[in-house]
Short mmCIF file of C-alpha atoms in Angstrom, two decimals:
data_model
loop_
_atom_site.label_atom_id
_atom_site.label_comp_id
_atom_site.label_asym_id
_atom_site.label_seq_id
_atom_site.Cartn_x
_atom_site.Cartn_y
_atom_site.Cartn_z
CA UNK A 26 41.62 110.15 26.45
CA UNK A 27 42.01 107.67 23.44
CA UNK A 28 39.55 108.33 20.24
CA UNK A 29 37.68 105.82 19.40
CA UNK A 30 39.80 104.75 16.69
CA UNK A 31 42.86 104.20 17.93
CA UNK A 32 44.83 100.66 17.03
CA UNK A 33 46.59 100.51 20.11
CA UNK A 34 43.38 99.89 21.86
CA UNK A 35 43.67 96.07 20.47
CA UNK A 36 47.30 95.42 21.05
CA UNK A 37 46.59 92.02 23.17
CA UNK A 38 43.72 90.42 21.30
CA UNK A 39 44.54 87.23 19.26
CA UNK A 40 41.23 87.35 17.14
CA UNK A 41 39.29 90.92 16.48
CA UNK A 42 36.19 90.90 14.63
CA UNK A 43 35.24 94.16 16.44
CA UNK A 44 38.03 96.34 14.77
CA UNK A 45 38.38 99.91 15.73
CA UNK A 46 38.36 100.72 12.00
CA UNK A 47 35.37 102.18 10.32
CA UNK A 48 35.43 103.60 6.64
CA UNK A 49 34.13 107.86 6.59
CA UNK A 50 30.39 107.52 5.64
CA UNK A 51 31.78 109.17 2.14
CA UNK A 52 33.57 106.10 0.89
CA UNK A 53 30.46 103.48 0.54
CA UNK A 54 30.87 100.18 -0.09
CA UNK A 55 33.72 97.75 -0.99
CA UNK A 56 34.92 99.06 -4.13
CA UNK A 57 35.38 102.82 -3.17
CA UNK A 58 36.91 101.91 -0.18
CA UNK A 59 39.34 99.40 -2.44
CA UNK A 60 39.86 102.47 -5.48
CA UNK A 61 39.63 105.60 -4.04
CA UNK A 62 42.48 105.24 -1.58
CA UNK A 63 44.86 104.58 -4.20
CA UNK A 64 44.21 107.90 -6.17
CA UNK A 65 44.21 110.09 -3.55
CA UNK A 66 47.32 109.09 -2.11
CA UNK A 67 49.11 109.23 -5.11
CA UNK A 68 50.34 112.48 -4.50
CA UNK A 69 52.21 111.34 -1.79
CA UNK A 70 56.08 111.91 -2.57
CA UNK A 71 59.27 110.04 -0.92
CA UNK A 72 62.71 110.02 -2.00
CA UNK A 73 64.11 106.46 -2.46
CA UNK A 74 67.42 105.30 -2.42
CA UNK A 75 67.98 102.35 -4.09
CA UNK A 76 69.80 99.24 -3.80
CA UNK A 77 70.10 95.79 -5.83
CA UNK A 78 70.57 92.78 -4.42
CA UNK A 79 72.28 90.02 -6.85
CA UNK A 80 70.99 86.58 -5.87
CA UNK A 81 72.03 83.48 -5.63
CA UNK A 82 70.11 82.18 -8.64
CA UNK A 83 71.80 84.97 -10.11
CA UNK A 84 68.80 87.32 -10.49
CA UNK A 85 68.23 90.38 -8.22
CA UNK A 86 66.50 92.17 -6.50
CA UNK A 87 65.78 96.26 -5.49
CA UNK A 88 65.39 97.28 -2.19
CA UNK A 89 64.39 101.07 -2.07
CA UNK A 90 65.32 102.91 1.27
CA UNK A 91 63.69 106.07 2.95
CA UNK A 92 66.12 106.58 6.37
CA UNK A 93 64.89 107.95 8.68
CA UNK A 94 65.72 111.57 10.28
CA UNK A 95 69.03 111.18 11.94
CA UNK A 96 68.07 112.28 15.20
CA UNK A 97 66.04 108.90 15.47
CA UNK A 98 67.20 105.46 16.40
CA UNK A 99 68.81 103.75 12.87
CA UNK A 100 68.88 100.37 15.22
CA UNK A 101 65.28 99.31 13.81
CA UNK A 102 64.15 98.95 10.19
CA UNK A 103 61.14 98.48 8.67
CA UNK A 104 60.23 96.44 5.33
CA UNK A 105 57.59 96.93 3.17
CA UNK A 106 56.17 94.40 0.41
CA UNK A 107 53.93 95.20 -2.33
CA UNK A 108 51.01 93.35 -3.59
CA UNK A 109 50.68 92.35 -7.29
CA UNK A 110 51.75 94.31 -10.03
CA UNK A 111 52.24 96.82 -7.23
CA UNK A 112 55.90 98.29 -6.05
CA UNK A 113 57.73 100.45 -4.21
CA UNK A 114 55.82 103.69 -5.82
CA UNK A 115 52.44 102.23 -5.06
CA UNK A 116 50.67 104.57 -3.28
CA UNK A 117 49.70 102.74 -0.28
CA UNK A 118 53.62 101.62 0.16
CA UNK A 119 54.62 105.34 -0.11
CA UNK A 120 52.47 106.01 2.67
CA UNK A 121 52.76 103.26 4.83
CA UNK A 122 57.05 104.22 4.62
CA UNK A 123 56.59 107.73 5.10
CA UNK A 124 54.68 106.85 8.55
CA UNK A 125 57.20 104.39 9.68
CA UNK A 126 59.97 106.88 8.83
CA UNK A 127 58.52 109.90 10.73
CA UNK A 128 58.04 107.49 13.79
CA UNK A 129 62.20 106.72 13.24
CA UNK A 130 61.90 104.07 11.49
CA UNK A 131 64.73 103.23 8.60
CA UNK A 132 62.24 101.96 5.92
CA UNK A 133 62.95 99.70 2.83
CA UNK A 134 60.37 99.07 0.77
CA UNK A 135 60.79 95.68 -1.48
CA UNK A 136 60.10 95.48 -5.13
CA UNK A 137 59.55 91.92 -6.17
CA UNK A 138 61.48 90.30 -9.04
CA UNK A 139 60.96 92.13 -12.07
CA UNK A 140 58.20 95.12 -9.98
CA UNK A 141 61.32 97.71 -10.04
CA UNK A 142 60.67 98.71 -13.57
CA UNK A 143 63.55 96.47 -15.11
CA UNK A 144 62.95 93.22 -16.08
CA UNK A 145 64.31 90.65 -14.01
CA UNK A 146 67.02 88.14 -15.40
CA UNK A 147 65.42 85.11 -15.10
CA UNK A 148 62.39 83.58 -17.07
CA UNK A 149 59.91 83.44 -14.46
CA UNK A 150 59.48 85.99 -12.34
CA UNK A 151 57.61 87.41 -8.72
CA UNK A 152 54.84 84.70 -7.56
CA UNK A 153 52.95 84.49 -4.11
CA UNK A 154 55.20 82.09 -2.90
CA UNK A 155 58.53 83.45 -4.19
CA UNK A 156 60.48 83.67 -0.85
CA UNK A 157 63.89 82.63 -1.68
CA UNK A 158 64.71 86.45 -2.71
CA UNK A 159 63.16 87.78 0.73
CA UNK A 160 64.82 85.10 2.46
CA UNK A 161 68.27 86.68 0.83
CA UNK A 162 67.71 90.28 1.10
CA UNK A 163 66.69 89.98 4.92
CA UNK A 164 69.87 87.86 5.68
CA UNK A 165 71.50 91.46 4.87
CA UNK A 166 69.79 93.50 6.31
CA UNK A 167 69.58 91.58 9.37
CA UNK A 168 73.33 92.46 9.41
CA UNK A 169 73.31 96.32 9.72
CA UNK A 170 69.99 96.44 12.06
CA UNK A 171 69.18 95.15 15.69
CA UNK A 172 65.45 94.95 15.31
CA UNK A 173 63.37 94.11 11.38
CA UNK A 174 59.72 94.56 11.40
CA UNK A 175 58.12 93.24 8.01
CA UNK A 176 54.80 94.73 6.30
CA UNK A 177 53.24 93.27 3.62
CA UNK A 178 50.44 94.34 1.70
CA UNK A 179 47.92 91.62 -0.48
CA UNK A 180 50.55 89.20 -2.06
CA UNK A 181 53.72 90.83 -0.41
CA UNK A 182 51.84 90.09 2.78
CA UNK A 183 51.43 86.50 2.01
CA UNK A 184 55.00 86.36 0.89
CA UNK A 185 56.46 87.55 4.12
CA UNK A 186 53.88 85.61 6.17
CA UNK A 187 54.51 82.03 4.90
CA UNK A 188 58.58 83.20 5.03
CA UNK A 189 57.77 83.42 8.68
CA UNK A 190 56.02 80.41 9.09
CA UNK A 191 57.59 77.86 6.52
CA UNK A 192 61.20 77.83 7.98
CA UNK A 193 61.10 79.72 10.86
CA UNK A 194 64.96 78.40 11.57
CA UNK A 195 66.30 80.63 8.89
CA UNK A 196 64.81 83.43 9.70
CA UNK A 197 67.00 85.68 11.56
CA UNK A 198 66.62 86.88 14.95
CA UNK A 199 66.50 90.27 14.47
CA UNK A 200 63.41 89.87 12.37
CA UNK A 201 60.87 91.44 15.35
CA UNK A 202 57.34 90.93 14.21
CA UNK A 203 55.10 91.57 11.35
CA UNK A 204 51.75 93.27 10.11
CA UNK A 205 50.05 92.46 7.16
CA UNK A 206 46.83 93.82 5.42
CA UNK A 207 44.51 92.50 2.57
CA UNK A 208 46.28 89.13 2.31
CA UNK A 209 44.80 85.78 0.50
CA UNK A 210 46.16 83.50 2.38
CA UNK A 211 44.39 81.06 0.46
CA UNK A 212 45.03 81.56 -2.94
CA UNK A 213 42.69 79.23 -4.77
CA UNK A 214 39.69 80.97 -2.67
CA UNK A 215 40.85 84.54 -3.43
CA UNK A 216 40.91 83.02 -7.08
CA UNK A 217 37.52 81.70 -7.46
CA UNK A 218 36.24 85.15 -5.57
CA UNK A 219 38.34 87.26 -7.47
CA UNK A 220 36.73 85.13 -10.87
CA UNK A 221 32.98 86.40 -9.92
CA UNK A 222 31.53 88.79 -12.84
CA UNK A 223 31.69 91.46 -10.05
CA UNK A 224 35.13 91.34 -9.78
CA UNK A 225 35.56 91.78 -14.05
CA UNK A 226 37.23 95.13 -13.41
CA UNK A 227 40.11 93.88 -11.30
CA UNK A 228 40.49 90.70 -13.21
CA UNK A 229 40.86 92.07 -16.46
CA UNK A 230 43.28 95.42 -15.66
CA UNK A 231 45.93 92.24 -13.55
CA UNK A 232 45.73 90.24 -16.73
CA UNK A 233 46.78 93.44 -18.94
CA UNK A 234 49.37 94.51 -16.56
CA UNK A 235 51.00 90.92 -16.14
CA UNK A 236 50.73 90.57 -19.69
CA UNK A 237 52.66 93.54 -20.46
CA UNK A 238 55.38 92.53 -18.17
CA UNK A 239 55.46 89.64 -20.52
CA UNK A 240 55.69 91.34 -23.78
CA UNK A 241 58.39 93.58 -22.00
CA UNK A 242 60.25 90.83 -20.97
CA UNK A 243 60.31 89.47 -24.47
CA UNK A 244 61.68 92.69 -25.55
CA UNK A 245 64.74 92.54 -23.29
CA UNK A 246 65.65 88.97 -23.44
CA UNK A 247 65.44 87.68 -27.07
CA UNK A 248 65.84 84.53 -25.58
CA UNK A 249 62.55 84.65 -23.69
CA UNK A 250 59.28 83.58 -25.57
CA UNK A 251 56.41 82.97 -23.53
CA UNK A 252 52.76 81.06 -24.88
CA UNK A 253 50.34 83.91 -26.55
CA UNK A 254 46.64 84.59 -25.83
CA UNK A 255 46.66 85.99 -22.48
CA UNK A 256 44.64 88.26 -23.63
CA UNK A 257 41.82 86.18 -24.20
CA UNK A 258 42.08 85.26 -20.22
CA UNK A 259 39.41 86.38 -17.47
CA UNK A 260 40.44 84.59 -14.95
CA UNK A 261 43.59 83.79 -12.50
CA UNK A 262 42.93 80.01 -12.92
CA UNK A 263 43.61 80.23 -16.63
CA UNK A 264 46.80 82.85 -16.10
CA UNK A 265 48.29 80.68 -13.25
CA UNK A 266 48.01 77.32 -15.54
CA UNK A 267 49.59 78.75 -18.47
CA UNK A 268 52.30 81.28 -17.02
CA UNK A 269 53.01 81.32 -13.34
CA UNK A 270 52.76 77.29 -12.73
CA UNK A 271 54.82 76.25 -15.26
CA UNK A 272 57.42 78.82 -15.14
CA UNK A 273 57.80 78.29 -11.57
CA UNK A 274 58.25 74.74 -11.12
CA UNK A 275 54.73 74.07 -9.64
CA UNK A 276 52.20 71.43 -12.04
CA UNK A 277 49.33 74.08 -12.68
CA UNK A 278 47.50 76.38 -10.93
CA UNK A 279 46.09 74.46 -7.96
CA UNK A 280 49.83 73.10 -7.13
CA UNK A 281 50.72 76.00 -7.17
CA UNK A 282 48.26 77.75 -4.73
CA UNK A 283 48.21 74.45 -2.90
CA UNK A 284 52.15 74.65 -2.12
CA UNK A 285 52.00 79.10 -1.73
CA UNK A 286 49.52 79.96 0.20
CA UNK A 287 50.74 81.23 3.89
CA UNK A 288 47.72 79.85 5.65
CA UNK A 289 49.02 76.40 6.19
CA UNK A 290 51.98 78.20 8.04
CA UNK A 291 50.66 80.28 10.26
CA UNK A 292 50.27 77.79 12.99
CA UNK A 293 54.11 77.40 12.91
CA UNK A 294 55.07 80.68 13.86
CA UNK A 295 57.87 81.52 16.17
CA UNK A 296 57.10 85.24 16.13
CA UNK A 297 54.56 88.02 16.63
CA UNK A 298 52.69 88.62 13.28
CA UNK A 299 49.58 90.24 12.43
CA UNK A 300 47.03 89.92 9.84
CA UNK A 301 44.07 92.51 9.18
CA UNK A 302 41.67 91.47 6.47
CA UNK A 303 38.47 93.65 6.03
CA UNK A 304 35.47 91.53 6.28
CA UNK A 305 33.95 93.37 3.23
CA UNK A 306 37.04 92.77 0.76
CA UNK A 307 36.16 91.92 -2.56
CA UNK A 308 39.57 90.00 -3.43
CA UNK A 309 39.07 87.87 -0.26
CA UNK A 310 37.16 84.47 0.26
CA UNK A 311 35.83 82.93 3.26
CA UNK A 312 38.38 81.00 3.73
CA UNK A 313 41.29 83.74 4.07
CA UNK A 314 39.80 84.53 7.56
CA UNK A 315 41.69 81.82 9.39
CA UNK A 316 39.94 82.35 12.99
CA UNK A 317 40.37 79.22 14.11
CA UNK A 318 44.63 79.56 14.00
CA UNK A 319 44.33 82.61 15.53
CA UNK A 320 41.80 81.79 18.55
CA UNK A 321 44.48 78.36 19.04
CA UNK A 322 48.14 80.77 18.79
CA UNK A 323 49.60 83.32 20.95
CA UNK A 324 51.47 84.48 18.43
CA UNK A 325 49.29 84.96 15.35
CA UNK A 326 47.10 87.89 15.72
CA UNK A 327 43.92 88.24 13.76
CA UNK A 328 41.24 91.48 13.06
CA UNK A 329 39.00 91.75 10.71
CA UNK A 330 37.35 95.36 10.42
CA UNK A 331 34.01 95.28 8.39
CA UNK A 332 35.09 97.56 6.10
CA UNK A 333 37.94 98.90 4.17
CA UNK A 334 38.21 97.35 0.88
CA UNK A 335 41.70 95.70 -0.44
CA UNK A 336 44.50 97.56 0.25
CA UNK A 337 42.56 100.73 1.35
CA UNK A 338 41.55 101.59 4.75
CA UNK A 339 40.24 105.40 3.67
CA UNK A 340 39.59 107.43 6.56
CA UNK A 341 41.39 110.56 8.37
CA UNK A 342 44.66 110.72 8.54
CA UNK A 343 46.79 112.29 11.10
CA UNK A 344 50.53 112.90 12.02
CA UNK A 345 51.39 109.68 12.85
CA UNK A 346 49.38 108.34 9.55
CA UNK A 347 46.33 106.28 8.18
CA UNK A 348 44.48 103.95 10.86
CA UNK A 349 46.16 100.98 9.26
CA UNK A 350 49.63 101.91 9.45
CA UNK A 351 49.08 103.33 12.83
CA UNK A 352 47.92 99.59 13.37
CA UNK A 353 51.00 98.38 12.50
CA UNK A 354 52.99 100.94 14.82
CA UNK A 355 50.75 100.05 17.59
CA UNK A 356 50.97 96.37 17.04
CA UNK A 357 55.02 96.56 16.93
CA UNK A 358 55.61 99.13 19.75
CA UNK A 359 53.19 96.32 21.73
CA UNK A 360 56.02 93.60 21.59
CA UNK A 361 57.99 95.52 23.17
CA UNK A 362 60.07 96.35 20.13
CA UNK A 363 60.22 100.38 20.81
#
C-alpha cells in the first residue's frame, strides 16, 4: 500500500494544488522550512569529479560528476543546477545527486559561471537567464548519454526551464524531461516579494555574497573594476540596475527580468517538465504560480504544496531520499524514461 506521501501518486496531473507534501509539525512556518533544511543536510558528503568546459565566448564552465555504481545503467544522466550564490556543494544539490545516483543515475551537478570557486574569465558573470553555457555543456553530454533529465533548483531551475522553452530546436533529443523546485519564474515579482522588510534577512546575506564575488573578481583580473556601494543596497532592483543589467547586455533591471524570466516560455515546450513551487514560499510572488499554462499544456506540469519554504521541503527521509527528489524520480520514471 502507498503512504500517503508518496510523489508517484501525482504522476499524470497537469496542475496540483493538493500536493502530497506536508512539512513535520516541527518545522513551522515559511522560514524554518526555507533555513533549517540547509543546515541539516550539510553533512551530507559526495565525491565529485570534476570537469571544465571551455566555451565558446571563451569562458568556462565546471561540471562536477557523481557516477553512479557500475552495476547500474550509465545510459541516463542526470543534471543538477543551483540557485543563486548556490553550487555544486550546496546542500540541497548534494542531496538531490546522491538520490539520483543510488537510483543509477550518472549525476552532474552544474556550477554556474564563476559558482565553482574560481572566478570566471569574463566580466559579467552567472544571471537567471544565462543559457548559452547550459546550452554548450548539454550539447556534450548529450553525446556520451541516451537519456538527460535536468533539475534545477530556484534560479538554476529557471535557467534550465526557459532553455527548454526558448529554443526548443536546439535542444537535443536526448534531453528526457525536467523537474524544478522553488523557481521565480517571474523575476520582477520574486523581486518586489523578495524587497518586503520580512524578507531583510535574505536580501541583505545575497547582496554580501554577490558582492564578494565582485571584490574577488577584482582581485583576479586587474583589469576588472566594477561601480562601488553595493553595500549600501537592500534590494535586487538596485543590484540588478547597477551590476547584472549592464554587464549583461540587458538596459536595467526590468529588461532584464522582462527578457529572463522562463514563464513566457513555458507554453512552448516540446518536452515533459515539471515545476513545484510551495504555496507558502517567501522568495515567490503570485505571479510565479503560472496555473493557467499548466491547466492549457500537456506537457508542463504544475504542484504547488502549501508548505515547504524555498529550496527546502524538510520532512523524513528514506532510502530512496527527501519527498522532493523522490518527486523528481517519480515524475521522470512516469515518462517512461526508466
Amino acid at each position: 500500500m502507498r503512504r500517503a506521501d508518496d510523489p508517484s501518486l501525482l504522476i499524470a496531473v497537469p496542475l496540483f494544488e493538493a500536493s502530497t507534501y506536508t512539512a513535520p509539525w516541527f518545522f513551522p512556518g515559511a522560514h524554518w522550512q526555507t533555513i533549517l533544511p540547509n543546515v541539516t543536510r550539510r553533512r551530507i558528503r559526495v565525491e565529485y569529479r570534476r570537469e571544465r568546459f571551455e566555451l565558446p565566448d571563451s569562458d568556462f564552465m565546471d561540471l562536477d560528476w557523481l557516477e553512479s555504481n557500475p552495476v547500474h545503467n550509465e545510459a541516463r544522466c542526470c543534471i543538477i543546477l543551483h540557485g543563486l550564490e548556490g553550487d555544486s556543494h550546496a546542500p540541497y544539490v548534494k542531496s538531490m545527486a546522491r538520490s539520483f545516483q543510488r537510483s543509477g543515475y550518472a549525476v552532474g551537478a552544474l556550477n554556474l559561471r564563476g559558482c565553482s570557486g574560481k572566478p570566471n574569465r569574463l566580466k559579467r558573470f552567472y544571471h537567471s537567464g544565462d543559457t548559452e553555457g547550459l546550452s554548450f555543456v548539454l550539447d556534450q553530454v548529450s553525446m556520451r548519454y541516451e537519456r538527460i533529465f535536468l533539475a534545477g533548483f530556484s534560479l538554476g531551475g529557471n535557467v534550465l526551464l526557459k532553455y527548454l522553452g526558448e529554443d526548443s530546436a536546439r535542444v537535443p533529443k536526448s534531453v528526457r524531461s525536467a523537474a524544478a523546485f522553488s523557481v521565480p519564474c517571474d523575476l520582477a515579482g520574486a523581486a518586489d516579494c523578495l524587497a518586503e522588510s520580512r524578507n531583510a534577512f535574505y536580501m541583505k546575506r545575497f547582496i554580501k555574497l554577490l558582492g564578494e564575488k565582485l571584490r574577488e573578481k577584482e582581485k583576479t583580473y586587474q583589469e576588472y573594476e566594477y561601480e562601488e556601494g553595493y553595500s549600501e543596497m537592500k534590494s535586487f532592483h538596485e543590484f540588478d540596475n547597477v551590476y547584472t543589467a549592464r554587464l549583461n547586455g540587458f538596459r536595467d533591471a526590468i529588461d532584464y527580468w522582462s527578457q529572463s524570466s522562463c514563464k513566457q516560455y513555458l507554453n512552448r515546450l516540446d518536452r515533459p517538465a515539471l515545476l513545484v513551487n510551495a504555496r507558502n514560499d517567501p522568495f515567490l510572488s503570485d505571479s510565479c504560480f503560472p496555473r493557467e499554462i499548466a491547466q492549457s499544456s500537456s506537457l508542463f506540469h504544475l504542484e504547488i504544496p502549501a508548505s515547504g519554504g524555498h529550496c527546502g521541503f524538510p520532512g523524513r527521509k528514506v532510502p530512496e531520499g527527501y519527498w522532493h527528489e523522490r518527486r523528481a524520480l517519480s515524475f521522470f520514471s512516469a515518462q517512461g524514461n526508466r
